[in-house]
Short mmCIF file of C-alpha atoms in Angstrom, two decimals:
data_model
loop_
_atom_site.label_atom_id
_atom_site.label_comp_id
_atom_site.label_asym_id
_atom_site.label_seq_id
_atom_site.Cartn_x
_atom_site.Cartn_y
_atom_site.Cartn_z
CA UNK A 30 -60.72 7.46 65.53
CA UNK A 31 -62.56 10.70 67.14
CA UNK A 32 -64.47 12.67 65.01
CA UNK A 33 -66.21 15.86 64.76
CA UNK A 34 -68.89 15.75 62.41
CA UNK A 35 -70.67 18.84 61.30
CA UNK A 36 -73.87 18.43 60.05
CA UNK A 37 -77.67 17.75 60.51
CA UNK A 38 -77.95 17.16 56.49
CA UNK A 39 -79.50 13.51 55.34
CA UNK A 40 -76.04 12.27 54.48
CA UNK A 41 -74.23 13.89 57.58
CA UNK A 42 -77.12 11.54 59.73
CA UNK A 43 -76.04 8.55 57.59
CA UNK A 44 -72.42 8.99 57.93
CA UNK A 45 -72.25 9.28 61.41
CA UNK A 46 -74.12 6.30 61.82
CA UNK A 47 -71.95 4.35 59.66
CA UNK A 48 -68.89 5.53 61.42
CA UNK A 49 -70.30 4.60 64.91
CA UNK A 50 -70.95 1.23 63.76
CA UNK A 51 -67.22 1.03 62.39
CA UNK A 52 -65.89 1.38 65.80
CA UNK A 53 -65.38 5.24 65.64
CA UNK A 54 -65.99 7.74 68.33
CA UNK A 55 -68.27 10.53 66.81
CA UNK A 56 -69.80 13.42 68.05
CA UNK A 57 -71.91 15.19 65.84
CA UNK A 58 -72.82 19.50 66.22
CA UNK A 59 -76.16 20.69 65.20
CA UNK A 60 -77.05 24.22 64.67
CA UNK A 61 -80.86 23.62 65.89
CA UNK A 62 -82.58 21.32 68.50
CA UNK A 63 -84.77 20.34 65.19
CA UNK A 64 -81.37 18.96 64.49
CA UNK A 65 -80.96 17.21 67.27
CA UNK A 66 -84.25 16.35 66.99
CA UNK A 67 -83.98 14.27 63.61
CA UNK A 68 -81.07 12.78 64.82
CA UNK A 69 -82.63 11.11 67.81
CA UNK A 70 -83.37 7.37 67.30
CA UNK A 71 -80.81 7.00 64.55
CA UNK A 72 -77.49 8.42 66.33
CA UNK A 73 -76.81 6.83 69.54
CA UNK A 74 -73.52 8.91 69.75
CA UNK A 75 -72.44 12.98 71.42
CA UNK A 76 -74.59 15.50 69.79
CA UNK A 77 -73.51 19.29 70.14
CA UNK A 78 -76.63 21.90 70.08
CA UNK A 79 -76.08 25.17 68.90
CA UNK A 80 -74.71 27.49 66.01
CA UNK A 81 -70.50 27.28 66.81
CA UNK A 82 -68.68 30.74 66.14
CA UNK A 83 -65.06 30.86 65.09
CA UNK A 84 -63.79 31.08 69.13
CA UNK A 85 -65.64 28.05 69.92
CA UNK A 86 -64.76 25.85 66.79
CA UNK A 87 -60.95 26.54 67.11
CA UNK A 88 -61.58 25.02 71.06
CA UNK A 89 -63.22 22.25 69.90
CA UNK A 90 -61.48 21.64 66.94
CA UNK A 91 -58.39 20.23 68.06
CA UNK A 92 -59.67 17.26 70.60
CA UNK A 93 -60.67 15.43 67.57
CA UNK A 94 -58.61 13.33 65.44
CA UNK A 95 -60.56 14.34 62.37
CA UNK A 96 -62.94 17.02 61.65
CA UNK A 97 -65.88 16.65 58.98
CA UNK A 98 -68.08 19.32 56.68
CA UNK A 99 -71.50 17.63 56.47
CA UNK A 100 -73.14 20.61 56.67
CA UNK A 101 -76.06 22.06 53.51
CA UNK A 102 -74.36 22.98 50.16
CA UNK A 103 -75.91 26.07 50.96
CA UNK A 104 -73.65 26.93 53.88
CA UNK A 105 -71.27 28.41 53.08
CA UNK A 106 -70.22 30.62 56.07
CA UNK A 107 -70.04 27.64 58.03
CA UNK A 108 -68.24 25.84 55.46
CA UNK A 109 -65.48 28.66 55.61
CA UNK A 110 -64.41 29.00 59.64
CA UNK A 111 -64.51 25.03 59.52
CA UNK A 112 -61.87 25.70 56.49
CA UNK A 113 -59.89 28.34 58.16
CA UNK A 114 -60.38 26.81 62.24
CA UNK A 115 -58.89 23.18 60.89
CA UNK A 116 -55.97 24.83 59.35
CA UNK A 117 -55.77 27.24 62.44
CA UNK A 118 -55.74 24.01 64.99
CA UNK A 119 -53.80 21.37 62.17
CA UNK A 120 -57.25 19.21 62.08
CA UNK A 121 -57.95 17.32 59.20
CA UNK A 122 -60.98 18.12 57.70
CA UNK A 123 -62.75 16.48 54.73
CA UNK A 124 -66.22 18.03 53.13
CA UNK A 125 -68.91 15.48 52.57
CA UNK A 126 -70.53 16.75 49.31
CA UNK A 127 -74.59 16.27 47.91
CA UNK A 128 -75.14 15.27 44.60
CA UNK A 129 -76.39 17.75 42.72
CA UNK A 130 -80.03 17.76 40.78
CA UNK A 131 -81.13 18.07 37.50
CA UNK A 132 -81.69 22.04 36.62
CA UNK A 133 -83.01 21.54 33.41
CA UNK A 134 -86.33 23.70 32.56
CA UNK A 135 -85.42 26.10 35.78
CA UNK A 136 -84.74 29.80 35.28
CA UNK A 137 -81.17 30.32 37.09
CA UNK A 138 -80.41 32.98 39.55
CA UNK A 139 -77.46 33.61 41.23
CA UNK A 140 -78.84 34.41 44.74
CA UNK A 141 -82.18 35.42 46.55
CA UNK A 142 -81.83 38.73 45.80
CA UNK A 143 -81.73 38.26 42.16
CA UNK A 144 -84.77 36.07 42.10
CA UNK A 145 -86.88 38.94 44.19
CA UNK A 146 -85.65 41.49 41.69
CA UNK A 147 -86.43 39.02 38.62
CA UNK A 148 -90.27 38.49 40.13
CA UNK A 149 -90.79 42.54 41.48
CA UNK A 150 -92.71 43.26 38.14
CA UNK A 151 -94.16 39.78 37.63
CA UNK A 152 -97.72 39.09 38.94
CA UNK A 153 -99.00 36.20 41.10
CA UNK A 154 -98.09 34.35 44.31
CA UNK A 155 -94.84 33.40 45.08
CA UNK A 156 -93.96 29.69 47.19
CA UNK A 157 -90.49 30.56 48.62
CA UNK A 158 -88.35 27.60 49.77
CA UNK A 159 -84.91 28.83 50.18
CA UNK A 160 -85.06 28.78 53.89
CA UNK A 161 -86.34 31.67 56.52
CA UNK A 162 -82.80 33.02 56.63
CA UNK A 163 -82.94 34.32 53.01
CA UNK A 164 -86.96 35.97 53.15
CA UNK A 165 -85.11 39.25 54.32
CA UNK A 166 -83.88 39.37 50.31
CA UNK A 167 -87.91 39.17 49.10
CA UNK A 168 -88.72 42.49 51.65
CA UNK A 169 -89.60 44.31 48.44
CA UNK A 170 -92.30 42.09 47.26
CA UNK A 171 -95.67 42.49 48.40
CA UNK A 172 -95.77 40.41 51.43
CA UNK A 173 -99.42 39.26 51.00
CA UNK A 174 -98.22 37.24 47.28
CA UNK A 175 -95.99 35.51 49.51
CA UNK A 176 -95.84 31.58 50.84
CA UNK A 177 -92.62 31.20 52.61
CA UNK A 178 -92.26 27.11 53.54
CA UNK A 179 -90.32 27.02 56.36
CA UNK A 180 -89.40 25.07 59.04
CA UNK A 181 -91.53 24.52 62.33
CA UNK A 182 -89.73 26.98 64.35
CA UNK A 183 -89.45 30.17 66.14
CA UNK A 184 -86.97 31.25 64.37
CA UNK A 185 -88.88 30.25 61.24
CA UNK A 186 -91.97 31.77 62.28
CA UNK A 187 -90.49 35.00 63.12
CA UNK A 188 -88.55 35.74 60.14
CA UNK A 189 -92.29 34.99 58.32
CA UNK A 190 -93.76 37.68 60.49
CA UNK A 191 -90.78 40.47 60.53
CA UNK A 192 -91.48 40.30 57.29
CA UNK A 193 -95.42 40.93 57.00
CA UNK A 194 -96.18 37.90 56.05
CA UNK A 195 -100.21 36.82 56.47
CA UNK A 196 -100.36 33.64 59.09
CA UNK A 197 -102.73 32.33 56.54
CA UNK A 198 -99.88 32.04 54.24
CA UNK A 199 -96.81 30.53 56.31
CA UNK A 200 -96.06 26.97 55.13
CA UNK A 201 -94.68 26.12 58.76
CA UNK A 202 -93.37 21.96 57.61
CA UNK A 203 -90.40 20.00 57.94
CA UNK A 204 -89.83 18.17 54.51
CA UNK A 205 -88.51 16.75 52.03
CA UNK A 206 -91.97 16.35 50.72
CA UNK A 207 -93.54 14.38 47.79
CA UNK A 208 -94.46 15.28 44.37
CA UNK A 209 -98.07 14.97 45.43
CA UNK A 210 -97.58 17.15 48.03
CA UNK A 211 -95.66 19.52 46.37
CA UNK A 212 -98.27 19.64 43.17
CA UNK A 213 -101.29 20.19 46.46
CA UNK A 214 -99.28 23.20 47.60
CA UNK A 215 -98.60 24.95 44.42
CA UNK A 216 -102.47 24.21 43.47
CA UNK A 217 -103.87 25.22 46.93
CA UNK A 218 -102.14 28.60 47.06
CA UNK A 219 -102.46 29.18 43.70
CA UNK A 220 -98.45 29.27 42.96
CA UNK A 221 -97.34 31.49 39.79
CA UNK A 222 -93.79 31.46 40.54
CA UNK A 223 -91.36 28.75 42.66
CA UNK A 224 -88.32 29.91 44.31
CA UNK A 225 -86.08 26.89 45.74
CA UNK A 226 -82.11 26.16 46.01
CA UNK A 227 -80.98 22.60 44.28
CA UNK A 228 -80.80 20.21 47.56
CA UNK A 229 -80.63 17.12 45.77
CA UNK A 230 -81.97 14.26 45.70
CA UNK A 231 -81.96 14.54 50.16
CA UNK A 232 -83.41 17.56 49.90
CA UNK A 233 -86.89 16.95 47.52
CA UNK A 234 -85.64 19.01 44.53
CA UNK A 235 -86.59 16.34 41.96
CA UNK A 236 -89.84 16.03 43.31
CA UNK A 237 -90.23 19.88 43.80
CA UNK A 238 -89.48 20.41 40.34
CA UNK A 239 -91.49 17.74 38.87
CA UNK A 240 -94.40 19.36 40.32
CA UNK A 241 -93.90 22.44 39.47
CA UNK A 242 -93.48 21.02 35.73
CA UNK A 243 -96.88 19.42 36.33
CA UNK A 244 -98.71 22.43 36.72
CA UNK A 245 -97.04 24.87 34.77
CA UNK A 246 -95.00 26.74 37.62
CA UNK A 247 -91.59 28.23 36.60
CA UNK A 248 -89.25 27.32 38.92
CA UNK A 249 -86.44 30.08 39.58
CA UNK A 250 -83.32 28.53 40.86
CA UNK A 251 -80.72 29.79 42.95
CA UNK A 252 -77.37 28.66 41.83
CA UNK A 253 -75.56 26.28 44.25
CA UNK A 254 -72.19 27.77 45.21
CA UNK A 255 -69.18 25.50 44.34
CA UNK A 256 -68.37 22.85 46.03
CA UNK A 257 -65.35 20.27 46.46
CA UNK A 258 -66.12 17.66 48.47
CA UNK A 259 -66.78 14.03 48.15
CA UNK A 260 -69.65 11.46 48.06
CA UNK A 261 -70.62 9.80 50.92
CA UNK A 262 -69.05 6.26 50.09
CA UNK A 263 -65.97 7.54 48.76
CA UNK A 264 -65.07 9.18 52.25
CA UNK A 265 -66.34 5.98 54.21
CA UNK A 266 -64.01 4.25 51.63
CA UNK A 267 -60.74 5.75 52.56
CA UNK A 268 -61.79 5.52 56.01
CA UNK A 269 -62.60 1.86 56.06
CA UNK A 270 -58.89 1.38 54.11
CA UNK A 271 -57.23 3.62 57.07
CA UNK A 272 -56.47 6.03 54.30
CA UNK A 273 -55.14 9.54 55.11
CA UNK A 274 -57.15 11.54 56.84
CA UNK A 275 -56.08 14.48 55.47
CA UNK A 276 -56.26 13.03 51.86
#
């Protein structure tokens, strides 16, 4: 079978692997050379670099025999033109879905915005780890109370500094990082407050909370949005059986 896999998640990496072993043709699309980049010695198979836009999906789209949503539980926009290109072009399309944490002891927010609002008349620094696309949401805040962790990129970098941000305090790291590491950071920079989305197990939120827990951080988390797709070994499942596709 020829698949499209979109991803550059833990679980998208793992999946395509599997599949490639199975005998299936997969080519996988990336939104980042990072991507790409932690994909390279695992995935022997097509990778695609660069963020698709509706045009280019609904090209692409309908060369494969199946199309597949492995992208972050957090992406939604990406999540939708996959939905609305595969019905567009009549390509199946399943959603490869992250199990989510535990939120218990976190203060729940339903976006960025809403946490930045929550912490305006709060005092101390803030470690922000929802990602350099959302810092635009924390303008308001005093940039100097601010420790964005990001990832080691331009684009990373220059979101930090559009924003005001002191060099001193951008966390430039690829993760998912430890609980020791975690409990350093907060400690180092003096942390009062931790903003983070729920990325699962993949994505280091156990750990990331269970520091924060350690050294008496709240932990402000934004709500993941919903989400219907499957686990990783129930898709591989019905693919293995030569189930439906479309299923």
């Amino acid at each position: 079978m020829k698949i499209l896999l979109f991803g550059g998640t833990t679980e998208g990496r793992l999946l395509a692997c599997a599949l490639t072993q199975r005998g299936h043709q997969v080519t996988v699309s990336v939104a980042t050379p990072l991507g790409a980049e932690v994909l390279a010695g695992h995935f022997t198979g097509e990778v695609l670099t660069g963020r698709l836009d509706r045009t280019a999906m609904k090209t692409l789209l309908p060369a494969y025999d199946l199309c597949i949503d492995a992208t972050h539980p957090y992406a939604q926009e990406v999540s939708r033109l996959l939905r609305e290109t595969s019905t567009e072009t009549g390509t199946p399309l399943r959603r490869l879905a992250r199990q989510a944490g535990d939120p218990e002891g976190c203060i729940p927010v339903d976006s960025c915005a809403q946490a930045a609002e929550f912490l305006q008349d709060k005092e101390g620094n803030v470690l922000l780890t929802t990602g350099s696309k959302e810092l635009a949401a924390f303008a308001a805040l005093s940039p100097d109370r601010l420790f964005p962790r990001v990832l080691p990129t331009h684009a990373g970098l220059d979101a930090c500094l559009s924003l005001g941000i002191p060099h001193s305090n951008i966390l430039a790291l690829q993760g998912p990082f430890t609980q020791a590491m975690n409990q350093a950071m907060l400690e180092q920079y003096h942390i009062r407050w931790l903003v983070t989305k729920d990325g699962g197990s993949p994505g280091g939120f156990a750990d990331k909370l269970t520091a924060a827990q350690a050294v008496g951080v709240p932990v402000l988390l934004v709500r993941r949005p919903p989400d219907g797709g499957e686990r990783l070994e129930d898709l591989l499942n019905d693919l293995e059986r030569g189930e439906n596709p479309c299923k």
